[in-house]
Coordinates of C-alpha atoms in Angstrom, one line a residue:
X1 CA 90.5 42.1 111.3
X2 CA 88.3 42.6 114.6
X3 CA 84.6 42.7 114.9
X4 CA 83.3 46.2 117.5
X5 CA 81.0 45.3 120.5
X6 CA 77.8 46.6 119.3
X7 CA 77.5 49.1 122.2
X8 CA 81.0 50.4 120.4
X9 CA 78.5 50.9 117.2
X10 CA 75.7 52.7 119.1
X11 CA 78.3 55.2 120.5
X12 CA 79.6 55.8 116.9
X13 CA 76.2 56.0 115.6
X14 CA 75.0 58.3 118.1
X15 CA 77.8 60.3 117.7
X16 CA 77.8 61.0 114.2
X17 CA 73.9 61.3 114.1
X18 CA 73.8 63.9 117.3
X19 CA 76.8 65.9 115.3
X20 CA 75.2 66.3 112.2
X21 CA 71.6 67.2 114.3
X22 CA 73.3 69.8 116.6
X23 CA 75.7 71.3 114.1
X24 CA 72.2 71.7 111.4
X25 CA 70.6 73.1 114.5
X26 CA 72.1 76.5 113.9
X27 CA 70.7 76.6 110.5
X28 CA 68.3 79.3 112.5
X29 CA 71.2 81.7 112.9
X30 CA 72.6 81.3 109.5
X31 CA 70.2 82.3 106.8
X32 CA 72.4 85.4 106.1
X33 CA 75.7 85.8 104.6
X34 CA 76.6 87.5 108.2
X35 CA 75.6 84.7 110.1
X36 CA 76.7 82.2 107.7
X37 CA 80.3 83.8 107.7
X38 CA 80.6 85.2 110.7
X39 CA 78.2 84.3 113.2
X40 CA 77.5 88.1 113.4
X41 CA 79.9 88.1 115.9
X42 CA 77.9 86.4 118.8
X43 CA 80.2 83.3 120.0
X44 CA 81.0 83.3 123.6
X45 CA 84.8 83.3 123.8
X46 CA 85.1 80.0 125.8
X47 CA 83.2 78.5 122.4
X48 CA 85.5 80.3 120.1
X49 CA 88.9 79.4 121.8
X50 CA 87.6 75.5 122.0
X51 CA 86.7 76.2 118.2
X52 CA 90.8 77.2 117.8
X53 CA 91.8 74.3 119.4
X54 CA 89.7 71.7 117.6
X55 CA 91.0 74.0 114.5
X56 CA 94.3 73.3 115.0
X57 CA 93.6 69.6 116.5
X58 CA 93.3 66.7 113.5
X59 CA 92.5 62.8 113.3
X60 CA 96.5 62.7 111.7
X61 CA 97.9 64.7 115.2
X62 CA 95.4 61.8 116.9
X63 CA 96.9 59.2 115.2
X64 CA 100.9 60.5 114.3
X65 CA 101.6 62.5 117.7
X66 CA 101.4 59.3 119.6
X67 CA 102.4 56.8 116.4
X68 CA 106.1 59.6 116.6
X69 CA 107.0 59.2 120.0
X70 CA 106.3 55.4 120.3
X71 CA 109.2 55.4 117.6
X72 CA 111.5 57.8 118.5
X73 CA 110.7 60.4 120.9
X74 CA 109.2 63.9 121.7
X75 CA 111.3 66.3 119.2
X76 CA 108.4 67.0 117.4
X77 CA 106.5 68.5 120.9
X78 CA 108.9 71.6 120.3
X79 CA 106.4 72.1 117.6
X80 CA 103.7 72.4 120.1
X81 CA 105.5 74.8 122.2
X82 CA 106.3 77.5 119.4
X83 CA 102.4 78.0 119.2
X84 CA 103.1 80.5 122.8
X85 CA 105.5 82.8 121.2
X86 CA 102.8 83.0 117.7
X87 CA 100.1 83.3 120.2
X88 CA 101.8 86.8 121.7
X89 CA 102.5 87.8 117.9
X90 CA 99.1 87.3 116.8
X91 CA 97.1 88.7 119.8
X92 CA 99.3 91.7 119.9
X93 CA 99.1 92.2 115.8
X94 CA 96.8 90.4 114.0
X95 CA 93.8 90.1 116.2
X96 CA 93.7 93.9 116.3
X97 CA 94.4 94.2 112.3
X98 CA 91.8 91.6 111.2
X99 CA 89.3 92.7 113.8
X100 CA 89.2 96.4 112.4
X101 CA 90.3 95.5 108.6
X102 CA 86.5 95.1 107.6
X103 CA 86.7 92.5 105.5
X104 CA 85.8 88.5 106.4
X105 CA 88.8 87.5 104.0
X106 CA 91.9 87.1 105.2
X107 CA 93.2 88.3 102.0
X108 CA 91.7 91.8 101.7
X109 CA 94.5 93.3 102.9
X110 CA 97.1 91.4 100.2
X111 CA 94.8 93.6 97.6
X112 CA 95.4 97.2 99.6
X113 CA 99.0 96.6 99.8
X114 CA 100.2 94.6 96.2
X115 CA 97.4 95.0 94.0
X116 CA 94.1 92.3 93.4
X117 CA 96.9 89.7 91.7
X118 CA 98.1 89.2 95.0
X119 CA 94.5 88.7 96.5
X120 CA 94.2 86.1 93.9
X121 CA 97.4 84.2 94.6
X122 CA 96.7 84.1 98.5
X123 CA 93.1 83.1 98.4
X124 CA 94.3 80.2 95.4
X125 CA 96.6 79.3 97.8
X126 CA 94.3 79.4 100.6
X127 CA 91.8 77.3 98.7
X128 CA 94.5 74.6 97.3
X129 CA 96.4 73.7 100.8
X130 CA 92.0 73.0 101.9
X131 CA 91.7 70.9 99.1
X132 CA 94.8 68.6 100.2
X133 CA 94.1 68.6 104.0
X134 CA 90.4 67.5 103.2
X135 CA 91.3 64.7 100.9
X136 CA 94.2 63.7 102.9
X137 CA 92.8 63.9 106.5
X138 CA 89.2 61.9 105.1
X139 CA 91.6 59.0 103.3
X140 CA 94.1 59.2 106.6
X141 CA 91.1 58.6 108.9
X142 CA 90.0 55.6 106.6
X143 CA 92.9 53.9 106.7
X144 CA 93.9 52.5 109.8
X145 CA 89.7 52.0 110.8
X146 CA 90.0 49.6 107.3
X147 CA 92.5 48.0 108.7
X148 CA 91.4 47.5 112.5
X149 CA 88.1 46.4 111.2
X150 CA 87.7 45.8 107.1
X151 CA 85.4 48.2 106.6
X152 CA 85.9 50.0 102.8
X153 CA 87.5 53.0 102.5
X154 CA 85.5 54.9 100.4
X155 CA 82.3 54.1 102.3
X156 CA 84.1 55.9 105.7
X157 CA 85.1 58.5 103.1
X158 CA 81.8 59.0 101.7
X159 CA 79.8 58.3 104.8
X160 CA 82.3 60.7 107.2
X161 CA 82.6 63.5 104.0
X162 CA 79.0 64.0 103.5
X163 CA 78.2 63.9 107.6
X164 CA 80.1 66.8 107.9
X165 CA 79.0 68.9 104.6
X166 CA 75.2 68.6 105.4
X167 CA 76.1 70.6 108.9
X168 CA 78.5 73.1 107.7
X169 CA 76.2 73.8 104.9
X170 CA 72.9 74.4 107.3
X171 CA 74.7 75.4 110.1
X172 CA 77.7 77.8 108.6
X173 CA 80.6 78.9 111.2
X174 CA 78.3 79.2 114.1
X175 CA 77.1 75.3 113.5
X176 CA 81.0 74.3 112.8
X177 CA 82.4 76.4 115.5
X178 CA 79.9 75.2 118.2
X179 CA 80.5 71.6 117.0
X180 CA 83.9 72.0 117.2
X181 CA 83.6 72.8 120.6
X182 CA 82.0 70.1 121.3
X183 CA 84.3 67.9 119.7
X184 CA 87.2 69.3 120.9
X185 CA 85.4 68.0 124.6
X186 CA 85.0 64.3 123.2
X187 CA 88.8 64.3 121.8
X188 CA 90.6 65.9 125.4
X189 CA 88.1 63.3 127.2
X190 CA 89.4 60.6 124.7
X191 CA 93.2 61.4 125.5
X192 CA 92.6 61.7 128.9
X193 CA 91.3 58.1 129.4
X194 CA 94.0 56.4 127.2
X195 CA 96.2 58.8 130.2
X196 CA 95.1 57.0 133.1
X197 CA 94.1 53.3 131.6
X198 CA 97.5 53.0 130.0
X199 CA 100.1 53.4 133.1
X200 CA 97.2 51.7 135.6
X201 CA 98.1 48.7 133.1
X202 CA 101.1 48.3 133.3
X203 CA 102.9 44.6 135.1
X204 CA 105.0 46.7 137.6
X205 CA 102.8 50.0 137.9
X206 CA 102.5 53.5 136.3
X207 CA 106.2 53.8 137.2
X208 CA 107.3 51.3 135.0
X209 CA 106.8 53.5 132.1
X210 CA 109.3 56.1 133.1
X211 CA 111.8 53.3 134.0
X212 CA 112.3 51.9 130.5
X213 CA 111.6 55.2 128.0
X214 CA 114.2 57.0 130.2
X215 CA 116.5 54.9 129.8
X216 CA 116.4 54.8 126.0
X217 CA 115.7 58.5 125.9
X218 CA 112.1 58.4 124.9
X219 CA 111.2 61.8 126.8
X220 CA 114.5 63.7 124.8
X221 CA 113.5 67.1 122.4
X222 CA 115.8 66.3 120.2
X223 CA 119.7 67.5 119.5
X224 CA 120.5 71.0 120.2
X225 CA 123.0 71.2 118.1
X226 CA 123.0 73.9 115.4
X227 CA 122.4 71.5 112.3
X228 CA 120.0 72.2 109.7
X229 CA 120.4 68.9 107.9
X230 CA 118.5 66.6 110.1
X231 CA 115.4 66.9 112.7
X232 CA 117.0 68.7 115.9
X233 CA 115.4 71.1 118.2
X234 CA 116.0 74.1 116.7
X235 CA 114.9 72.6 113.2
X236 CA 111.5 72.1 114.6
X237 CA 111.2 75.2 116.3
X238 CA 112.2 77.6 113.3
X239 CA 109.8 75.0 111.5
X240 CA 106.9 75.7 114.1
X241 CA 107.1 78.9 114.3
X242 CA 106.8 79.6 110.9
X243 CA 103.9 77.4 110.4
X244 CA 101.9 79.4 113.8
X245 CA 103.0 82.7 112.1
X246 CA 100.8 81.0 108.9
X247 CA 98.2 80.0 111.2
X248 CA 97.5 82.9 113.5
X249 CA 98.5 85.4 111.1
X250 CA 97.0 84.3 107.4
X251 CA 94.8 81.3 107.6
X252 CA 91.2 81.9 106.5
X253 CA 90.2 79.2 109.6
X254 CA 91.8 81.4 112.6
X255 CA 90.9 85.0 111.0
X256 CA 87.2 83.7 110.5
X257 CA 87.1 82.8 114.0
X258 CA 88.7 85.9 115.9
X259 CA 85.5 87.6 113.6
X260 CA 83.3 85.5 115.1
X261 CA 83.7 86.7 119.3
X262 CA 82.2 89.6 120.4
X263 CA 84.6 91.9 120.7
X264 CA 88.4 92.5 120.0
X265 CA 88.9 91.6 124.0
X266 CA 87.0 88.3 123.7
X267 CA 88.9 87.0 120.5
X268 CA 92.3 87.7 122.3
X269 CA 91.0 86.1 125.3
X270 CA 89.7 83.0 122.8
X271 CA 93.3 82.5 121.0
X272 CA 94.7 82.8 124.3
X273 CA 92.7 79.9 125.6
X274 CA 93.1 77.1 122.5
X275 CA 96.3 78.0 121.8
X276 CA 97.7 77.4 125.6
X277 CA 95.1 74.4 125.9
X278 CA 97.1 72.6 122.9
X279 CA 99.9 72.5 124.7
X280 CA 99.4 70.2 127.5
X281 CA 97.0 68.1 125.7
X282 CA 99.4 67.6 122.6
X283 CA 102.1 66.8 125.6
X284 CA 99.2 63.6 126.4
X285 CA 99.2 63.0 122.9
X286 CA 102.9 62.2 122.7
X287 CA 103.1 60.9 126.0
X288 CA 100.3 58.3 125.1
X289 CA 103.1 57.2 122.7
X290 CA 105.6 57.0 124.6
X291 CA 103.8 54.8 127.1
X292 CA 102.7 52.7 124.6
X293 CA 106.2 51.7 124.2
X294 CA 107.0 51.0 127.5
X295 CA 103.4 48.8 127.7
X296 CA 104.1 46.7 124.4
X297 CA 108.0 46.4 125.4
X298 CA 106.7 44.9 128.9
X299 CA 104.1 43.2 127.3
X300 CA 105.4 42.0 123.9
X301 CA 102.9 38.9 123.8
X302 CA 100.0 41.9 123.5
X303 CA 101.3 43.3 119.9
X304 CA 100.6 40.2 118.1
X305 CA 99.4 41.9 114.8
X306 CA 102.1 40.8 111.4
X307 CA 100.9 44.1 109.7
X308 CA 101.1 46.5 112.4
X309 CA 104.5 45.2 113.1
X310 CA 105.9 45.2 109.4
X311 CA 104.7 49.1 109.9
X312 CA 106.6 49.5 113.3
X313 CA 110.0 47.8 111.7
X314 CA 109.9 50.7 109.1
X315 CA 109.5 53.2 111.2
X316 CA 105.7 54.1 111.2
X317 CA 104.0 53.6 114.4
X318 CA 100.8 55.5 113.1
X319 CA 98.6 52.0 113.9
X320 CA 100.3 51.3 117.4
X321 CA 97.2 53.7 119.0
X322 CA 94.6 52.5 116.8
X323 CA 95.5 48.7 117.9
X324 CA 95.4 49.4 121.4
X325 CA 92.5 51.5 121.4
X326 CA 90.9 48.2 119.5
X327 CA 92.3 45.3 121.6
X328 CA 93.0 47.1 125.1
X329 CA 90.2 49.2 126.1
X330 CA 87.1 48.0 127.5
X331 CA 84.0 47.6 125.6
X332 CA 82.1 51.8 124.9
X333 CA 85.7 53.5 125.9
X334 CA 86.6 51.9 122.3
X335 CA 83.6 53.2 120.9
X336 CA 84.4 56.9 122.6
X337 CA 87.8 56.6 121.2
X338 CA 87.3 56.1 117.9
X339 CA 84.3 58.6 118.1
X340 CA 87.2 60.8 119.6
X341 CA 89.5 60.2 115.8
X342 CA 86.2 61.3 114.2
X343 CA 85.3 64.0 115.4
X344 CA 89.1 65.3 114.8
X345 CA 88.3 64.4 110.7
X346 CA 84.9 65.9 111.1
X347 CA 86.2 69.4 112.8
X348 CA 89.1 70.1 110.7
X349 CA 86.9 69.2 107.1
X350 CA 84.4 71.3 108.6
X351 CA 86.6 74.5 109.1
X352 CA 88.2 74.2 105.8
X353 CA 84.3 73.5 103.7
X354 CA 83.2 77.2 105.7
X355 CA 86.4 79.1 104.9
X356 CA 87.1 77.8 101.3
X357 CA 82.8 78.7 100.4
X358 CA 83.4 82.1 102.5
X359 CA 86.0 83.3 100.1
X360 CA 84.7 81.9 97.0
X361 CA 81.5 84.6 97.6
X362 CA 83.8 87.6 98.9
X363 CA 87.5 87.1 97.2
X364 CA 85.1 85.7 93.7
X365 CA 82.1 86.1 93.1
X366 CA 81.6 89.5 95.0
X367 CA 84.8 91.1 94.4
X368 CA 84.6 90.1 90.4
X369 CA 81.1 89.5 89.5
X370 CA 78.3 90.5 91.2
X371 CA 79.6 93.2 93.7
X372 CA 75.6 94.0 94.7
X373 CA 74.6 90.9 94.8
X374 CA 71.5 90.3 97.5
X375 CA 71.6 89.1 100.7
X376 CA 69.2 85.4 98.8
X377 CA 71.9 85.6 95.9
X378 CA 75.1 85.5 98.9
X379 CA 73.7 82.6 100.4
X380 CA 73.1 80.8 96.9
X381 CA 76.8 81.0 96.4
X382 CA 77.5 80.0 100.0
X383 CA 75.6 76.8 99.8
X384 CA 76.9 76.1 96.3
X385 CA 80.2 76.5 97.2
X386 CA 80.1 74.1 100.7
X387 CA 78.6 71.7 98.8
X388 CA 80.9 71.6 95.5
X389 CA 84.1 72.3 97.7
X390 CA 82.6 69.4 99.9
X391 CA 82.3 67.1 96.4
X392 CA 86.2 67.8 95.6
X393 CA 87.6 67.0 99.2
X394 CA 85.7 63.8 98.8
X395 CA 86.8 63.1 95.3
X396 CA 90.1 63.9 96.2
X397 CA 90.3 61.6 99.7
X398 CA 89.4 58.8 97.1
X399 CA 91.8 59.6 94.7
X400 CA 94.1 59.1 97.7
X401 CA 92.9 55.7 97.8
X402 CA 94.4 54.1 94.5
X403 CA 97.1 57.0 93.5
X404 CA 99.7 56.0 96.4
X405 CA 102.1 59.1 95.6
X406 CA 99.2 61.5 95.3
X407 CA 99.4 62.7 98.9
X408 CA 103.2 63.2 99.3
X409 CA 103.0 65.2 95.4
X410 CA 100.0 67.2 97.2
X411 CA 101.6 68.2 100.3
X412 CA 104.9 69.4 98.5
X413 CA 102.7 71.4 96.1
X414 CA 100.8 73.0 99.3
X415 CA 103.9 73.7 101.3
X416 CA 105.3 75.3 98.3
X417 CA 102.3 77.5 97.6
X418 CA 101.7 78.1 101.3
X419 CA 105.6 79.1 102.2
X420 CA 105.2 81.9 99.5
X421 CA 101.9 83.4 101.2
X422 CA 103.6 83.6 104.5
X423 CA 106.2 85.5 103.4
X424 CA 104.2 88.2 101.1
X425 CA 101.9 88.3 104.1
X426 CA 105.0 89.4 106.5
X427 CA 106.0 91.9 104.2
X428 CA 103.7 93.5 103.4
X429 CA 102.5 93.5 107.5
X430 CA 106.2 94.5 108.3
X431 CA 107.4 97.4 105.6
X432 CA 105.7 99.9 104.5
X433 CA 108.0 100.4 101.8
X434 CA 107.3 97.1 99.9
X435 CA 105.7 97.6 97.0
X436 CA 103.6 95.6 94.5
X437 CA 107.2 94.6 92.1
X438 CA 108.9 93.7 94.9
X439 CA 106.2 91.3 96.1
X440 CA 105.8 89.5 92.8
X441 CA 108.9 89.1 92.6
X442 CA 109.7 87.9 95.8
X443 CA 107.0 85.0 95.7
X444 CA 108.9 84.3 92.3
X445 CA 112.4 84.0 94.0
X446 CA 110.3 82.1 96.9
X447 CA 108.7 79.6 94.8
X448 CA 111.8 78.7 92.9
X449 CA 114.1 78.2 96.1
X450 CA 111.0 76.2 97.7
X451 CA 110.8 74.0 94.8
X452 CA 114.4 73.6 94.4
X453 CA 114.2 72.1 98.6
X454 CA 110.8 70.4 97.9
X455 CA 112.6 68.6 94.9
X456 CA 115.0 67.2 96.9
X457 CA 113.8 66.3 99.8
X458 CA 110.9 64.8 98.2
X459 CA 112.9 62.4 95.6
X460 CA 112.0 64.5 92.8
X461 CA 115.7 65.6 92.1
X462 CA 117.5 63.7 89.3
X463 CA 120.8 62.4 90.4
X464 CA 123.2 63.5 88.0
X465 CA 122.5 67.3 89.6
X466 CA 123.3 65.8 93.3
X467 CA 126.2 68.6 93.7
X468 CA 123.3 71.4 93.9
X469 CA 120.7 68.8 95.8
X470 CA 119.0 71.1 98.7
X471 CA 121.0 69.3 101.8
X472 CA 118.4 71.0 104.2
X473 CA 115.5 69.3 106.8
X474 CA 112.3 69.0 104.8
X475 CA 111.1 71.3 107.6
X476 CA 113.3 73.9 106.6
X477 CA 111.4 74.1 103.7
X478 CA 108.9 76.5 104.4
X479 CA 111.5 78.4 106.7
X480 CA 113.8 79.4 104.0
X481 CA 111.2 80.1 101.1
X482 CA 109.2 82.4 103.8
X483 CA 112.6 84.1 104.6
X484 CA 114.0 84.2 100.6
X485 CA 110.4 86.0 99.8
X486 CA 110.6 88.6 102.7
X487 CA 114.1 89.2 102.2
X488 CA 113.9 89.2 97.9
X489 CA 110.8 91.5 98.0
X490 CA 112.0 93.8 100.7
X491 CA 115.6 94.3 98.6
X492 CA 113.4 94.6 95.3
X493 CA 111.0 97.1 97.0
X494 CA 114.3 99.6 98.4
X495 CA 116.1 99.1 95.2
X496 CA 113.0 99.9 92.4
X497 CA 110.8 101.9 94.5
X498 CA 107.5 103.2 93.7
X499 CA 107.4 106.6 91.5
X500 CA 105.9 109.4 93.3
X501 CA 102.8 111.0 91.8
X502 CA 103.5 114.9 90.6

C-alpha cells in the first residue's frame, strides 16, 4: 500500500473538478432534445474524431493493452489494425446511410426492414452490453487504484460514477463529446510520457529493450497458422473485424457521433481521424508493455510487490503499469497518469449514459408512448433516463465488487446478445430480399450457436456432453454467431419469401 505526493492529489482533484465544470459548461447548448442528442450538428470534426477515439479508448485498454504484452506479446495489436479496413466500410456505407436515415437511433432502420420487434431487440441489446461495460469499466478502474493505494472501492465507484453523470446530464453529447476530446489529449499525453521515461531508464539504454523482448519474441503477432482453436493471427483479425463492423456500423456511440459533425464530409473526415489515431497510440499502449518487461527483467530488484507478482505467475499482468506508474515516475507525472486511467473510465461511462437516455426517449417513450410529446416533456425523459441509467451502471460496478463471477456471466451474456445484432444488422444492410421470418429466425439460430460457444468456452458446459463441447477461440464467438445469423436468415428469407400483395 503507497501513500500519493499531495501534488499527485491536486492534479487528480483538479482534474476531476475542471471535467465535471467544463463538460456542465455546455448545459447552454443543450436545453433541447436536438442539442441534448445531437449537438444539432455543430461539432468541429477535429472534436468529433477525438470524441471516436476516446469512444473507442477505455481505462481496461489503459490497463490490459500494456498488462498483454508484458506477458506474452502483441497478437492482440492485430485487433487494432482491423479498425482500417471497418473504417473504409463504414465511411463508404454507413456514414452516408445514418447521416440521411433521419433518425438519431441507430435502430430505426431494424424497424423499416423486420418489423418494430426487431427495433426492440437491437435497442435491448444496445442498452444491456452499456449496462455491463459501465459496471465493469467503474469496478475495473477501482481495482488496481485499491490496491496501489487502499482506498475503498465503492467510494472510487461512487465518487468516479456520479462525476461523470452530473456532466453528461447538463452537458448531453456536446458536453461528453467535447470532454472526450479533451480527455482523449490527457490519455495520448499520458502514453506518450511512460514512451520516453521508460527506455531513458533503462541500465544499458533505450536499446536494451529491443535486445531482450526480441529475443524471446515479445514483438511477434501471433501464429499464422490457419487454427481456430487457439489465439493466432487470423483468430484476432476475423475477431476484430467483426467487432469494428459492430462499432462503426450499429453502435448507438459511433452513429450518435457521425450526427453530431456538420456535414456528411466532416463525419467521414472525423472517423477517418480517431480511427487511424488509435492505431499508433494503441501500438504505445502495447509497446509500454513490452518495455516494461524488458525494464523489470533488467531490473528485478524494482518489482518487489508479493501480490503483483502472485498476479504475474498466473498470467495477469494488468497491475504491472499501475505499479510502475506508482513507484517509477516522478512526483505530478504520477498524478497525470492516473488522471490519464480516469478520464478513460470517465469518457467511455459518459458515452454509454448519453446513448442508452437517447434511445430510451426515441426507441421508448416516443416511438410507444407519447409520440407528441413537447420539446419540456423530451428533456424530462432525457434527464430521467441519464440519471437512472447512471444509478444502474453504479449499482452494477458494485455488485462487481462482492459477486466475483458476475463480470465473466455479464460479458458472455453481452457477446451473446451483441453477436446476434451484428448479424441482423448486415442482413438486413446487405439483401434486400431478407425478410422479417428470416431475420427472427436467424437471431434464433444465432443465439443458440452463440450460447452453445459461450457455454464452453466460458466453463458453463457440463462434462458428460464434452464430445459436442464448442472447440473454438472464445473470439470466434461472435464471428460465427454473426456469420450463422446472416447466413440462417438470408437461406430462410430465399426459401419462405414474402407474399406479394394482389
Amino acid at each position: 500500500m503507497n501513500t500519493l505526493p499531495w501534488i499527485d492529489i491536486v492534479v487528480i482533484i483538479l482534474y476531476m473538478v475542471g471535467t465535471i465544470a467544463f463538460g456542465s459548461w455546455f448545459y447552454f447548448k443543450s436545453r433541447n432534445p436536438e442539442g441534448f442528442t445531437s449537438a444539432n450538428g455543430s461539432i468541429p470534426s477535429l472534436i468529433v474524431g477525438l470524441s471516436i477515439f476516446g469512444t473507442y479508448v477505455s481505462s481496461i485498454s489503459f490497463l490490459a493493452n500494456p498488462g498483454s504484452s508484458f506477458i506474452k506479446n502483441w497478437n492482440p495489436f492485430v485487433l487494432s489494425l482491423t479498425i482500417l479496413p471497418a473504417t473504409w466500410i463504414a465511411v463508404r456505407y454507413f456514414v452516408p446511410f445514418y447521416r440521411s436515415a433521419g433518425s438519431v437511433s441507430a435502430y430505426a432502420h431494424l424497424e423499416e426492414r423486420f418489423g418494430t420487434w426487431a427495433r426492440v431487440y437491437g435497442t435491448l441489446c444496445y442498452m444491456f452490453t452499456q449496462l455491463a461495460r459501465m459496471g465493469s469499466i467503474l469496478f475495473l478502474l477501482a481495482l488496481p487504484l485499491h490496491h496501489l493505494f487502499g482506498w475503498n472501492i465503492a467510494l472510487i465507484i461512487l465518487i468516479v460514477g456520479f462525476s461523470t453523470m452530473i456532466y453528461s446530464m447538463l452537458g448531453g453529447i456536446a458536453g461528453v463529446i467535447w470532454t472526450d476530446a479533451v480527455q482523449s489529449v490527457v490519455l495520448i499525453l499520458g502514453a506518450l510520457t511512460c514512451v520516453i521515461l521508460i527506455p531513458i531508464s533503462m541500465p544499458e539504454g533505450p536499446t536494451q529493450i529491443f535486445k531482450i523482448a526480441c529475443s524471446e519474441s515479445k514483438f511477434s503477432l501471433g501464429s499464422f497458422h490457419l487454427d481456430f482453436t487457439s489465439q493466432t493471427f487470423w483468430v484476432v483479425f476475423l475477431y476484430g473485424t467483426v467487432i469494428n463492423l459492430q462499432n462503426f456500423g450499429i453502435d448507438q456511440n459511433y452513429v450518435q457521433r457521425y450526427l453530431t459533425a456538420r456535414s456528411e464530409k466532416a463525419a467521414k473526415r472525423s472517423l477517418w481521424f480517431g480511427s487511424l489515431l488509435y492505431v499508433p497510440v494503441s501500438a504505445f499502449f502495447f509497446f509500454i508493455g513490452t518495455a516494461l518487461y524488458s525494464f523489470y527483467k533488467a531490473r528485478p530488484d524494482l518489482l518487489t510487490d508479493p501480490v503483483l507478482q502472485k498476479q504475474i505467475a498466473s498470467g495477469n499482468g494488468d497491475g504491472v503499469f499501475p505499479f510502475f506508474i506508482v513507484h517509477q515516475l516522478p512526483p505530478g507525472i504520477t498524478g497525470l497518469l492516473i488522471a490519464a486511467i480516469v478520464a478513460a473510465a470517465m469518457s467511455t461511462v459518459s458515452t454509454s449514459l448519453n446513448g442508452t437516455a437517447t434511445l430510451t426517449l426515441t426507441d421508448f417513450y416516443i416511438r410507444f408512448f407519447r409520440p407528441n410529446a413537447s420539446s419540456s416533456e423530451r428533456m424530462k425523459v432525457l434527464y430521467s433516463a441519464s440519471f437512472c441509467w447512471g444509478i444502474l451502471g453504479i449499482l452494477c460496478a458494485l455488485a462487481m465488487i462482492r459477486a466475483k463471477g458476475i463480470l465473466d456471466a455479464y460479458w458472455v451474456l453481452a457477446g451473446i446478445f451483441s453477436g446476434g445484432i451484428v448479424g441482423v444488422f448486415l442482413l438486413g444492410f446487405c439483401s434486400r430480399k431478407a425478410n422479417n421470418r428470416g431475420a427472427l429466425l436467424g437471431i434464433i439460430a444465432g443465439t443458440l450457436v452463440l450460447i452453445w460457444m459461450s457455454a464452453a468456452a466460458f466453463g458453463f458446459w457440463p462434462n458428460s456432453l464434452d464430445s459436442v463441447k464448442s472447440p473454438f477461440h472464445n473470439y470466434m464467438i461472435n464471428v460465427i454467431g454473426t456469420i450463422t445469423v446472416f447466413l440462417v436468415g438470408f437461406g430462410i428469407s430465399i426459401l419462405l419469401p414474402n407474399r406479394k400483395k394482389e
